[in-house]
Amino acid sequence: MSEALRVGIAGLGTVGASVVKVLADKAAELTRQCGREIVVVAVSARDRSRDRGVDLAKAAWFDDPVALAKSDGIDVFVELIGGADGPARACVEAALQAGRHVVTANKALLARHGLELAAIAEKNGVLLNYEAAVAGGIPVIKTMREALAGNTVSRVFGILNGTCNYILTRMGAEGLTFEECLKDAQRLGYAEADPTFDIEGYDTAHKLAILTSLAFGSRIAPDDIYLEGISNITQADIRAASELGYRIKLLGVAQRTEGGIEQRVHPTMVPTASVIAQVNGVTNAVAIETDIVGELLLSGPGAGGNATASAVIGDIADIAKSRPGFQHGPVFGRPADELAPYVRAPMRSHEGGYFIRLTVHDRIGVFAAIAGRMAANGISLQSIVQHADGDNGEAEKTVILVTAETTEAAVRKAVEGITEDGHLTTKPQVIRIERAG
């Protein structure tokens, strides 16, 4: 049997502690599967005295994660610190430059510096594995990097943030407000005290940027993503979606077009009968559309200590199974210096059209003005629904429009015109309707 694989772990939060525990509990099984023992020989964290519920007595302690990353006593460096810069970036760079394999769950780091880190890893002939960085326990990175070899990907989309999916699921199932669901998510540990990174779509955007690079062989471009969060979704939107046969999900969508690559993160209406509409709670799902296999949907736990730890351990096991002299594959599916420059495509027409909710003054001529603005921008309407409101003492109506396929620019221009006409009593709501498997 080969010598043991020596692992150093930086970051002993929920995921880090879970990795240590599972490696200990499953030691015999992992040794049989990998043909060698996997041993945690060193760790680094901010607080030595904290009880993490795992046995660290035999592991060397490093106060400085960069020193651990450079240590000759490890073969694999596992980064679970988090953050796009600072200690996380410094120690991953140090490990790769020292010829250590790296496993990370850090999507922000990869979204910002993945190209640079991939180049260092490939130059030094070591692995940079990151399955846990996207969709938790779902093996989407391995699927795209290995299992779909030969396939040309045309589109990848999915539910990539468990916090948002939990909130939207509760709003739909129980009639609760966004604020009520967010408080519950924070109480249960699904959302941070400051939930901005999740609910405004940044977390999803980082994950989507990584998937886009893998799918289309392009450089990572996290700043070229059209971004909307879910904080403006109301019960009025949830109810209207249900009446029309849809559910609202926060989707990350990347697709290849004639004009380049389109990346977007936003609330989306998907048909209630679609598979992705049935993905509820903190569960994630990723759909990949290709020319050979067709559409592939992967679904499972997208967050949490055990799910993320499972992905980290899978990456460590892959390294344990490799042997000296083995030629490792490129980090993003093709060599870093061969990744194509990212060309951002303009937002194009959507097959499902748009949902537009307008709260307007209940007076003569309003509806005709709305219809005129739509016609002036070449927008065909598939359905129009009106509801009388007036709960606040003012005569109001809610007008719900569902458009045929049209462009983002046309919809935005029409809504801006309606707003300028002075007919609206509240901010308009625009949600895309997506074809989904």
Short mmCIF file of C-alpha atoms in Angstrom, two decimals, residues 157-166 168-169 197-205 226-233 247-253 264-270 276 279 283-285 431:
data_model
loop_
_atom_site.label_atom_id
_atom_site.label_comp_id
_atom_site.label_asym_id
_atom_site.label_seq_id
_atom_site.Cartn_x
_atom_site.Cartn_y
_atom_site.Cartn_z
CA PHE A 157 -28.78 27.13 -15.24
CA GLY A 158 -30.00 26.33 -11.79
CA ILE A 159 -30.90 27.07 -8.21
CA LEU A 160 -27.52 27.75 -6.63
CA ASN A 161 -28.38 29.34 -3.28
CA GLY A 162 -30.22 27.41 -0.57
CA THR A 163 -31.09 30.51 1.47
CA CYS A 164 -33.04 32.11 -1.38
CA ASN A 165 -34.74 28.86 -2.31
CA TYR A 166 -35.79 28.32 1.32
CA LEU A 168 -39.20 31.54 -1.79
CA THR A 169 -40.44 28.05 -0.90
CA PHE A 197 -24.54 38.25 -0.07
CA ASP A 198 -27.23 35.58 -0.40
CA ILE A 199 -30.49 37.44 -0.98
CA GLU A 200 -29.11 39.97 -3.45
CA GLY A 201 -27.66 37.22 -5.65
CA TYR A 202 -23.90 37.67 -5.17
CA ASP A 203 -23.36 34.12 -3.91
CA THR A 204 -25.24 32.72 -6.91
CA ALA A 205 -23.25 34.97 -9.26
CA TYR A 226 -26.72 40.77 -14.85
CA LEU A 227 -27.76 40.66 -11.20
CA GLU A 228 -31.03 40.95 -9.29
CA GLY A 229 -31.85 39.53 -5.87
CA ILE A 230 -35.13 38.45 -4.28
CA SER A 231 -35.64 41.16 -1.64
CA ASN A 232 -38.32 42.87 -3.75
CA ILE A 233 -40.44 39.72 -4.22
CA ARG A 247 -43.40 29.31 -9.23
CA ILE A 248 -40.72 31.90 -8.55
CA LYS A 249 -37.11 30.73 -8.18
CA LEU A 250 -33.82 32.63 -8.06
CA LEU A 251 -31.92 31.21 -11.02
CA GLY A 252 -28.41 31.63 -12.30
CA VAL A 253 -28.43 31.25 -16.10
CA ARG A 264 -27.68 36.47 -15.47
CA VAL A 265 -28.95 35.98 -11.93
CA HIS A 266 -32.51 37.02 -11.15
CA PRO A 267 -35.90 35.88 -9.86
CA THR A 268 -37.55 33.76 -12.52
CA MET A 269 -40.97 32.26 -13.08
CA VAL A 270 -40.77 28.58 -14.03
CA ILE A 276 -36.88 22.62 -11.27
CA VAL A 279 -36.84 21.83 -5.99
CA THR A 283 -31.99 22.10 -1.97
CA ASN A 284 -29.97 23.17 -5.04
CA ALA A 285 -30.31 22.02 -8.65
CA ILE A 431 -39.85 39.02 -13.63
#
